[in-house]
N, CA and C of each residue as an Amber inpcrd file, in Angstrom:
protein
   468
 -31.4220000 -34.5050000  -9.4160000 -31.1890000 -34.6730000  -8.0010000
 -30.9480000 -33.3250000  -7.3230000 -30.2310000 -32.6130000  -8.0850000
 -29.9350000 -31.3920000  -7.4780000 -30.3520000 -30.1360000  -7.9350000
 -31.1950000 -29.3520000  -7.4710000 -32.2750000 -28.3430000  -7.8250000
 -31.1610000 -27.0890000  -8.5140000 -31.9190000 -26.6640000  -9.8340000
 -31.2050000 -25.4940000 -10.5730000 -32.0960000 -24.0750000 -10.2940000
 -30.6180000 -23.1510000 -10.6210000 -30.5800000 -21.9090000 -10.0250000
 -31.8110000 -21.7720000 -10.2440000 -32.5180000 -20.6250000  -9.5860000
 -33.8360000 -20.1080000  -9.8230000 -33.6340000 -18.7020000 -10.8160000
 -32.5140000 -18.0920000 -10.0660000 -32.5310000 -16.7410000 -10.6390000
 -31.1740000 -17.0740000 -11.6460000 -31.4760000 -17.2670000 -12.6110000
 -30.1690000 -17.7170000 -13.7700000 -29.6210000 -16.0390000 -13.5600000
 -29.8980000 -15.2100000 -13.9850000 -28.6620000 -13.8360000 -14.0940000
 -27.8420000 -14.2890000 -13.1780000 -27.9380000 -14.7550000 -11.8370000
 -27.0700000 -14.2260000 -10.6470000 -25.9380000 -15.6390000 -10.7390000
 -26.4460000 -16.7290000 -11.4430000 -25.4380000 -18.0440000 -11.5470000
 -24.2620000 -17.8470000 -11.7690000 -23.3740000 -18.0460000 -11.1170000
 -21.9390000 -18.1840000 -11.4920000 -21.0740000 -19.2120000 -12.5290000
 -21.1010000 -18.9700000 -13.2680000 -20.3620000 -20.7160000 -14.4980000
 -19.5880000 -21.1600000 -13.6440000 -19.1240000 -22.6430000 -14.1470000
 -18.3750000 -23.7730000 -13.3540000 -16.8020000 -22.8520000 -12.7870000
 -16.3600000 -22.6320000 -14.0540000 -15.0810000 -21.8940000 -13.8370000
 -14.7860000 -20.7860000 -12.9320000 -16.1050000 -19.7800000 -12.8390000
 -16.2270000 -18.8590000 -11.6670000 -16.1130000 -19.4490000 -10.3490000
 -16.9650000 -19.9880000 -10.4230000 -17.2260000 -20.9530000  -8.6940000
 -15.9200000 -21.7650000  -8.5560000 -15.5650000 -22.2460000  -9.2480000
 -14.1900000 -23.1170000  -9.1950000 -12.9700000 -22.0080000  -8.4630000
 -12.7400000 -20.7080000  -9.6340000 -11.9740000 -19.7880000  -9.1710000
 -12.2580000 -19.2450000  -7.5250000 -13.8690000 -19.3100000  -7.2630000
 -13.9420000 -19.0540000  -5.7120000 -13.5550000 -19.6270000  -5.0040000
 -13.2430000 -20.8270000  -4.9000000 -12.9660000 -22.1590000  -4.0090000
 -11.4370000 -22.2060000  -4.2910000 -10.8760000 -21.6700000  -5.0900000
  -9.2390000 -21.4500000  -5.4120000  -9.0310000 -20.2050000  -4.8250000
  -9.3870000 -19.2710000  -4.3140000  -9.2720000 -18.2400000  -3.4950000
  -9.6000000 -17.9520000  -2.0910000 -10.2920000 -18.9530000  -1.7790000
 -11.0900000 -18.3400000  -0.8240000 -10.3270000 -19.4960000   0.2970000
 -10.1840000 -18.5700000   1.7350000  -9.1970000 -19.5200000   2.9520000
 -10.4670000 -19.9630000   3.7620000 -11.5340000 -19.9610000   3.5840000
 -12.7270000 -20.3270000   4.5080000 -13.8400000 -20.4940000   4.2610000
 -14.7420000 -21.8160000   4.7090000 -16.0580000 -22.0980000   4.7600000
 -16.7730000 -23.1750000   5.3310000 -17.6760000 -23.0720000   5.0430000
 -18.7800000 -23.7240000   6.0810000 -19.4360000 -25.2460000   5.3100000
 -18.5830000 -26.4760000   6.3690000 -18.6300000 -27.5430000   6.2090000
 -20.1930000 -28.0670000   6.6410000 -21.2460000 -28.3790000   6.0800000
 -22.1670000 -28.9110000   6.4090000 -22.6000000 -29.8780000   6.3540000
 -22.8450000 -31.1290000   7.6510000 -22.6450000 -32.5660000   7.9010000
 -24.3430000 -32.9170000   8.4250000 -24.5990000 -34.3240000   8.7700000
 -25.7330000 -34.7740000   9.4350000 -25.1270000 -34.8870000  10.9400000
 -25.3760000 -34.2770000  11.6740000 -24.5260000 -34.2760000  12.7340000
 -25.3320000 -35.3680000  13.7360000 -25.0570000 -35.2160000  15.2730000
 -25.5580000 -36.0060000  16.4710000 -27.2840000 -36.1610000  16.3980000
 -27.7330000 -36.6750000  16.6380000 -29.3050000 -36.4500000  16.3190000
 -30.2620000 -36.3900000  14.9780000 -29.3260000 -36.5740000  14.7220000
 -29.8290000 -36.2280000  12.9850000 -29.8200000 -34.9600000  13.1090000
 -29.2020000 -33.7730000  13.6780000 -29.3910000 -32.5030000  13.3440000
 -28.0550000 -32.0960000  12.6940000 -28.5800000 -30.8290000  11.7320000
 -27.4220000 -30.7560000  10.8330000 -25.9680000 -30.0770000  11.9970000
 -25.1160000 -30.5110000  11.3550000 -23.9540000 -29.5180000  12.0120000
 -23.1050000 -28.7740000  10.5390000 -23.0980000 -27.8090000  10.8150000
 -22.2390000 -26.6170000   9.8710000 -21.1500000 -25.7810000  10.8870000
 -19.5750000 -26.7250000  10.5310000 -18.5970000 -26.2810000  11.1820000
 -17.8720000 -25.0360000  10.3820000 -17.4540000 -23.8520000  10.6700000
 -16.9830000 -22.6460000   9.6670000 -14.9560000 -23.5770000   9.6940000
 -14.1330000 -23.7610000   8.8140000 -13.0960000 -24.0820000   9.1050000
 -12.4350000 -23.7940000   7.3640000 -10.8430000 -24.1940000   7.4930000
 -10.0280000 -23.6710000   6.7470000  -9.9740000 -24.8670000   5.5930000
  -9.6100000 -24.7450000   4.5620000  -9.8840000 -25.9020000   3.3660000
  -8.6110000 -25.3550000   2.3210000  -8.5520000 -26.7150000   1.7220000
  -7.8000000 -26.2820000   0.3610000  -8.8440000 -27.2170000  -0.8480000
  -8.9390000 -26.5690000  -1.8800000  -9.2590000 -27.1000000  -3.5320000
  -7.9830000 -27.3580000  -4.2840000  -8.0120000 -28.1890000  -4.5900000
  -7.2380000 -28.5910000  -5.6110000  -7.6550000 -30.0720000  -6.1390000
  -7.2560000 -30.4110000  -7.2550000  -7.3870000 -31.6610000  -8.3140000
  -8.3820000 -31.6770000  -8.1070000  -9.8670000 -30.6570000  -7.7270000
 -11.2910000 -30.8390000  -7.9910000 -11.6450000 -31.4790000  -6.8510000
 -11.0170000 -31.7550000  -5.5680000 -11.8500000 -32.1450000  -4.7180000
 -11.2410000 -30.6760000  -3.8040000 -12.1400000 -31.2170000  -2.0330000
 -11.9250000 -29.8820000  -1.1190000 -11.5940000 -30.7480000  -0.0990000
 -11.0770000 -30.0400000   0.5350000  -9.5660000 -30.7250000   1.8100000
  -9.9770000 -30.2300000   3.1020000  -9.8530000 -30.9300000   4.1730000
 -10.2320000 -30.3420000   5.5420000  -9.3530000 -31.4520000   6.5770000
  -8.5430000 -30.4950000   7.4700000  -7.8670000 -31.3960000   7.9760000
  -8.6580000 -30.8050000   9.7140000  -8.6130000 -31.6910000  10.4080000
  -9.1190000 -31.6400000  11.8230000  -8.2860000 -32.7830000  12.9070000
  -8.9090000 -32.6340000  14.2520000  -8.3950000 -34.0520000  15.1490000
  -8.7450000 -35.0530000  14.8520000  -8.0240000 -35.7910000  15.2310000
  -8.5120000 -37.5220000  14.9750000 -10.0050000 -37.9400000  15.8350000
 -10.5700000 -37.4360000  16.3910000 -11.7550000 -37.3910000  17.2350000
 -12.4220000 -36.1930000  17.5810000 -14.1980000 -36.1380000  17.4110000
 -15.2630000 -34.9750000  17.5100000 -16.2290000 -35.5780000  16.4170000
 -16.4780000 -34.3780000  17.0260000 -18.2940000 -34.4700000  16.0710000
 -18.3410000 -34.2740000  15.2580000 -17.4470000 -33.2920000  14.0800000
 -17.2330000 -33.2020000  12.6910000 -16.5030000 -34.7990000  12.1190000
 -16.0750000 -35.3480000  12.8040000 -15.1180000 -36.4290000  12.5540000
 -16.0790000 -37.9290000  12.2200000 -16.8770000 -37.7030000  14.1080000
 -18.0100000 -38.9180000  13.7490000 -19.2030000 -38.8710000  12.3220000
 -19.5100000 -37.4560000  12.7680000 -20.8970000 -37.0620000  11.8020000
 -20.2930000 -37.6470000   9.8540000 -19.1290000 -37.2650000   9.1350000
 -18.4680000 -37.5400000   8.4340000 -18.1520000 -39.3810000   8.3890000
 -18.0080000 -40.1020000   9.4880000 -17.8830000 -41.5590000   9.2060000
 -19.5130000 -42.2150000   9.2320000 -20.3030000 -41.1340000   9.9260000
 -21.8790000 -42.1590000  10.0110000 -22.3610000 -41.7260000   8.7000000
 -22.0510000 -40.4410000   7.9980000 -22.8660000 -40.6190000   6.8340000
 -22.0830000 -39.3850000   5.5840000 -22.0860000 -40.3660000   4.0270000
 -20.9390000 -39.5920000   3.4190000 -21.3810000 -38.7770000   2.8180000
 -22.4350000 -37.9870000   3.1360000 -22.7760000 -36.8790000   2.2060000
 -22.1840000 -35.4500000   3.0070000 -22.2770000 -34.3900000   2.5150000
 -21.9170000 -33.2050000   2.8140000 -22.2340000 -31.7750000   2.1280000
 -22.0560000 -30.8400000   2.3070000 -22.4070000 -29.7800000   1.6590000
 -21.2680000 -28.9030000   2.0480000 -20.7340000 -27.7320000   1.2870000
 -19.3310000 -27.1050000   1.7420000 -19.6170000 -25.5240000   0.9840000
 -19.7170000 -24.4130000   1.6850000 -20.2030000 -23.1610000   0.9570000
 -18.7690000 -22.5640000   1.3240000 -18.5670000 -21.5000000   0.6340000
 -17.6170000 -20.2470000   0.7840000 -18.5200000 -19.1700000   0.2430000
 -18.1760000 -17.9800000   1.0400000 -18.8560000 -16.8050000   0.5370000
 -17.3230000 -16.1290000   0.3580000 -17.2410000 -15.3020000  -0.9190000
 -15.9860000 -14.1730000  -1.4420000 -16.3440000 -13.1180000  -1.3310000
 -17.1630000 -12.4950000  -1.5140000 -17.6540000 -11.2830000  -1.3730000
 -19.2240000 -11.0870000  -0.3050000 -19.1690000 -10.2150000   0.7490000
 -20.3460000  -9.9950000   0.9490000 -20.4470000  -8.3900000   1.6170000
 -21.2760000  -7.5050000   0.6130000 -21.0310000  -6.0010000   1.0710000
 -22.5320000  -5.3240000   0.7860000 -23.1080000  -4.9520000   2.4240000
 -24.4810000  -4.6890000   2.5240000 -24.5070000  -3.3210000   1.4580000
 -25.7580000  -3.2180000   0.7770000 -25.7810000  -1.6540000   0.0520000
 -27.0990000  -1.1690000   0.7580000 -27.0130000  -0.7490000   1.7860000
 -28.1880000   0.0880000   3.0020000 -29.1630000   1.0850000   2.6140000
 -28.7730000   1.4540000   1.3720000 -29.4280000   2.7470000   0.2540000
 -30.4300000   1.6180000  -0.1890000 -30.2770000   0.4570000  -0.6120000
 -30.5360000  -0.0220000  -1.7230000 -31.4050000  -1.4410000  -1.0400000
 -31.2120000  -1.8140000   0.2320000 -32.0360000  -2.8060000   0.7940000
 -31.2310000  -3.9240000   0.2660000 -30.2720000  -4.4300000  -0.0030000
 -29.3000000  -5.2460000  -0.6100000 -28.3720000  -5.4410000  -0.4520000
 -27.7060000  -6.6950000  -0.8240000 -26.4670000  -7.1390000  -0.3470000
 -25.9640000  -7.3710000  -2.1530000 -24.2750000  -6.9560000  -2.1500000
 -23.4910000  -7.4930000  -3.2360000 -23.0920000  -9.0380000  -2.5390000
 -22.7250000  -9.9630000  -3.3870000 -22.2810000 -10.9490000  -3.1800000
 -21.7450000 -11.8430000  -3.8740000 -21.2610000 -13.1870000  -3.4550000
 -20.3150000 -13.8130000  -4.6570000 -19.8920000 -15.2280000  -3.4530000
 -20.7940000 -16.1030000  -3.6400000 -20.7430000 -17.4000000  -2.8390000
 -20.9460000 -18.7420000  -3.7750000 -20.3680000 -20.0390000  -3.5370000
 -20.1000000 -21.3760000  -4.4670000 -20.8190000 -22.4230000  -2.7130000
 -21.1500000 -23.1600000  -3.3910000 -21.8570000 -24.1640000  -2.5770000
 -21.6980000 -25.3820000  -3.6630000 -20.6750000 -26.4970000  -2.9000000
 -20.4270000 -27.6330000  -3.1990000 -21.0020000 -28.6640000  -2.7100000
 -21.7080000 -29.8690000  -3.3500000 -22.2690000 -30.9110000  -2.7040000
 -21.3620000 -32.2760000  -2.9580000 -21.5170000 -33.2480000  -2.3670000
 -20.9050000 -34.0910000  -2.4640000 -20.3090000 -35.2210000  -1.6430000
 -19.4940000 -36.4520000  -1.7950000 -19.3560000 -37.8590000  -1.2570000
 -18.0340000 -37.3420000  -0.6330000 -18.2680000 -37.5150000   1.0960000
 -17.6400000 -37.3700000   1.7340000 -16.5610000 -38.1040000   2.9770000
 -15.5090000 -38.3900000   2.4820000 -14.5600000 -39.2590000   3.1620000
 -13.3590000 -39.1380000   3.9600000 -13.1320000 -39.9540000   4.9220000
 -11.8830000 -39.5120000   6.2790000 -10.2900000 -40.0740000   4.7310000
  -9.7940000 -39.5730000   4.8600000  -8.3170000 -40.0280000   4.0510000
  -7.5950000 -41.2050000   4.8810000  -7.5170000 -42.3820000   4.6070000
  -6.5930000 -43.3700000   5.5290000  -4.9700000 -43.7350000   4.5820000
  -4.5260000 -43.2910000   3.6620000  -3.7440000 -43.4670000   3.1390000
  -2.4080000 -42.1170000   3.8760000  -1.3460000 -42.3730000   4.4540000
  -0.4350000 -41.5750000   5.0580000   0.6060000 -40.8050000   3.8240000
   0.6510000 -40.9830000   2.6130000   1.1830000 -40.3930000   1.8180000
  -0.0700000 -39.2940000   1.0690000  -1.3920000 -40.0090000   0.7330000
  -2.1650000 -38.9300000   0.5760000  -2.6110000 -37.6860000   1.5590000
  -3.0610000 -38.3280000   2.7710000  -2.6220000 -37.3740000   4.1720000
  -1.7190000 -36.2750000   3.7920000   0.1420000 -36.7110000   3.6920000
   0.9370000 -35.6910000   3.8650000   1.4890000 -34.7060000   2.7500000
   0.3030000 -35.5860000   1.1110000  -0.0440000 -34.8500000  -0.0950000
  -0.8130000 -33.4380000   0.5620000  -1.8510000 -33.6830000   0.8740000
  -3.0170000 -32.7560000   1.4430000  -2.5680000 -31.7980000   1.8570000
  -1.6630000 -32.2360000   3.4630000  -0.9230000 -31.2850000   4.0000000
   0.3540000 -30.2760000   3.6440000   1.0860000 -30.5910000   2.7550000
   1.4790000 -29.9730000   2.2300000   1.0020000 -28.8240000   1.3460000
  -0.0160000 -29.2800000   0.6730000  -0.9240000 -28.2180000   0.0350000
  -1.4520000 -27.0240000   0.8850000  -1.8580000 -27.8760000   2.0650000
  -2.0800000 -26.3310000   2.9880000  -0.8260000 -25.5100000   3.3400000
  -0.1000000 -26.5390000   2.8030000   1.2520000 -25.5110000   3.8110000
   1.6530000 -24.3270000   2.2620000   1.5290000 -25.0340000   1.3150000
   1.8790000 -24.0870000   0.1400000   1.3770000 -23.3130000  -0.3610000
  -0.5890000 -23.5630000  -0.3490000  -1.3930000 -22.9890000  -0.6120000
  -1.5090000 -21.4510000   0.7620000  -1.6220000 -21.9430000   1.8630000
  -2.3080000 -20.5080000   2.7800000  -0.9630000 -20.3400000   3.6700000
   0.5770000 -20.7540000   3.7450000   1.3170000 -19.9970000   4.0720000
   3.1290000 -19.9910000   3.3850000   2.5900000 -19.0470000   1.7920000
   3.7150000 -18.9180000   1.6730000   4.8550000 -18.4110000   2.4830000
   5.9720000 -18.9750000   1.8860000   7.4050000 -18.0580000   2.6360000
   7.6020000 -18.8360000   3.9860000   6.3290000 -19.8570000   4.2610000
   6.6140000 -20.8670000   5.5490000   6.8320000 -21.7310000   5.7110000
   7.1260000 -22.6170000   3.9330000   6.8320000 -24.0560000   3.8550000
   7.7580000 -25.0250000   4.7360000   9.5420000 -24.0120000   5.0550000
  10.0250000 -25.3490000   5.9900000   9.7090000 -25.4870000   7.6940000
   8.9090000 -24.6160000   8.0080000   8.6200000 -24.3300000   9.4020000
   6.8350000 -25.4090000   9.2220000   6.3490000 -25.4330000   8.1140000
   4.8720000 -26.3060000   7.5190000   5.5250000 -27.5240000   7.6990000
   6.0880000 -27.6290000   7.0920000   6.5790000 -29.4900000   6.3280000
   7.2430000 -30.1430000   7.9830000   8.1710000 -29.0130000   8.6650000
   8.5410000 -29.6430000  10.2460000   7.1360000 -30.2000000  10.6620000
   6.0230000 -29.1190000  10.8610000   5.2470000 -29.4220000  11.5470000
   4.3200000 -30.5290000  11.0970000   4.3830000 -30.8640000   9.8600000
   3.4770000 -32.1920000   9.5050000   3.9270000 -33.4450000  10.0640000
   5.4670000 -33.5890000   9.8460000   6.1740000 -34.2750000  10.1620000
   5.7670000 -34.7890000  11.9590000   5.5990000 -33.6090000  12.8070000
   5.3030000 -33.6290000  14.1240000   3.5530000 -34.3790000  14.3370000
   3.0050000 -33.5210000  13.4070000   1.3530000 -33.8520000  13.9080000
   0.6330000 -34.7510000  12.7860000   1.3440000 -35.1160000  11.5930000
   0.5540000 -36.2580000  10.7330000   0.1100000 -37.1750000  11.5630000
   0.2540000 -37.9060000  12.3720000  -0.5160000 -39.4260000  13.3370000
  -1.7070000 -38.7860000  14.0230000  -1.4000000 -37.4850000  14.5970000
  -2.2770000 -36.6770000  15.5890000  -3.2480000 -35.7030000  14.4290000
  -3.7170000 -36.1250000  12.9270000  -4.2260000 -35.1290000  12.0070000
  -5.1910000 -35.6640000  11.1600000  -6.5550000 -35.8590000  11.0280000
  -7.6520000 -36.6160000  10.1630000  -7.5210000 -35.5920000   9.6430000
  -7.8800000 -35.8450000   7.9980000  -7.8230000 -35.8360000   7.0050000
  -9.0340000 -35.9810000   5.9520000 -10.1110000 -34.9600000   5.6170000
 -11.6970000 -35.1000000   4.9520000 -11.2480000 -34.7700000   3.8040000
 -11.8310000 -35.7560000   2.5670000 -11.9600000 -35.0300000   1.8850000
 -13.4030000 -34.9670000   0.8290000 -14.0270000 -34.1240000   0.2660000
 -15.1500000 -34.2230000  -0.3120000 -14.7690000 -34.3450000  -1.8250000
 -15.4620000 -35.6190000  -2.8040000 -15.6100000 -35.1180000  -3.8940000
 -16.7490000 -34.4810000  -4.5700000 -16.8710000 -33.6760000  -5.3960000
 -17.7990000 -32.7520000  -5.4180000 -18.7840000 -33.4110000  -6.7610000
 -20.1580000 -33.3660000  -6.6060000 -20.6970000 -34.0610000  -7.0930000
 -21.5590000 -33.2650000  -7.7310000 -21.9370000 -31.9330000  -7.4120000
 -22.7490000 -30.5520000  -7.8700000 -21.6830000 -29.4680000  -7.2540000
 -22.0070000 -28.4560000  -8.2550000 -21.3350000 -27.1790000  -7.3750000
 -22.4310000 -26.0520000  -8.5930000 -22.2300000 -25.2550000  -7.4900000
 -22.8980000 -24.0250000  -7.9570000 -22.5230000 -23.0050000  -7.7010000
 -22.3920000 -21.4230000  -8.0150000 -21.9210000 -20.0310000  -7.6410000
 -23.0830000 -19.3940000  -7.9680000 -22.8540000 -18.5400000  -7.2950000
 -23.8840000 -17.1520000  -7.5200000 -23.4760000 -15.7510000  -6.8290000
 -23.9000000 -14.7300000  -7.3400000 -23.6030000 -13.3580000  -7.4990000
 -24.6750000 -12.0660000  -7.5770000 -24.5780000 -11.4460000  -7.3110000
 -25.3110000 -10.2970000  -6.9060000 -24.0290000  -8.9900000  -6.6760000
 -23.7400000  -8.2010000  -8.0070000 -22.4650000  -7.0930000  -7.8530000
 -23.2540000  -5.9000000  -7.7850000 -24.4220000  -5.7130000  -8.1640000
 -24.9310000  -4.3450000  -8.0780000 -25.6850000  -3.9890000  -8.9380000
């Protein structure tokens, strides 16, 4: 179903790409959007227990596009550094595919959220946990399970 690397040197193993998606504070959510045209929103995520986390408003176009249809695609790039001598780019990007769903459970919700609060702002968690407390009702909740993933690389 899902097409393999072309250029095997540059493949990243599971564990690499995994470690990217455990590092990385940003990437590009890609949905079937309004029209059938794709939409690719850039936004903030957490990985953990093997799926990827995206919290947004309870209403929009990332929100609808996600309930009309559950597929998705989710990239992070970690490295990207042009070499201008060389006509080339270094690089180091994971592209996740996979079954994509709104969270309706309010304890998994304020699982999620917490993770963002622990994962991307240490040293903030009781000023995080106030604020979930405030905006959990006002906070949808995506999450993708990942059904392919792939990495790839280009260091030089």
């Amino acid at each position: 179903m899902f097409r393999e690397m072309r250029r095997k040197k540059q493949e990243l193993s599971r564990m690499e790409s995994v470690a990217l998606l455990e590092r990385a504070t940003s990437g590009v959510l890609a949905v079937l959007g309004d029209g059938d045209y794709p939409y690719a929103v850039p936004l903030s995520f957490v990985y953990y227990d093997e799926k990827l986390y995206f919290h947004c408003a309870v209403t929009g176009h990332k929100l609808d596009a996600v309930k009309r249809h559950p597929k998705a695609s989710f990239c992070v790039i970690g490295q990207d550094h042009v070499l201008p001598e060389k006509y080339t780019t270094c690089f180091r990007s994971a592209i996740a595919f996979g079954r994509v769903r709104v969270l309706e459970d309010p304890a998994e919700k304020r699982t999620v959220m917490e993770n963002f609060v622990t994962q991307k702002h240490p040293g903030y968690e009781e000023l995080g946990f106030r604020m979930i407390e405030k905006q959990l009702d006002k906070t949808a909740v995506i999450r993708i399970d990942p059904i392919s993933m792939t990495g790839k690389a280009y260091l030089g």
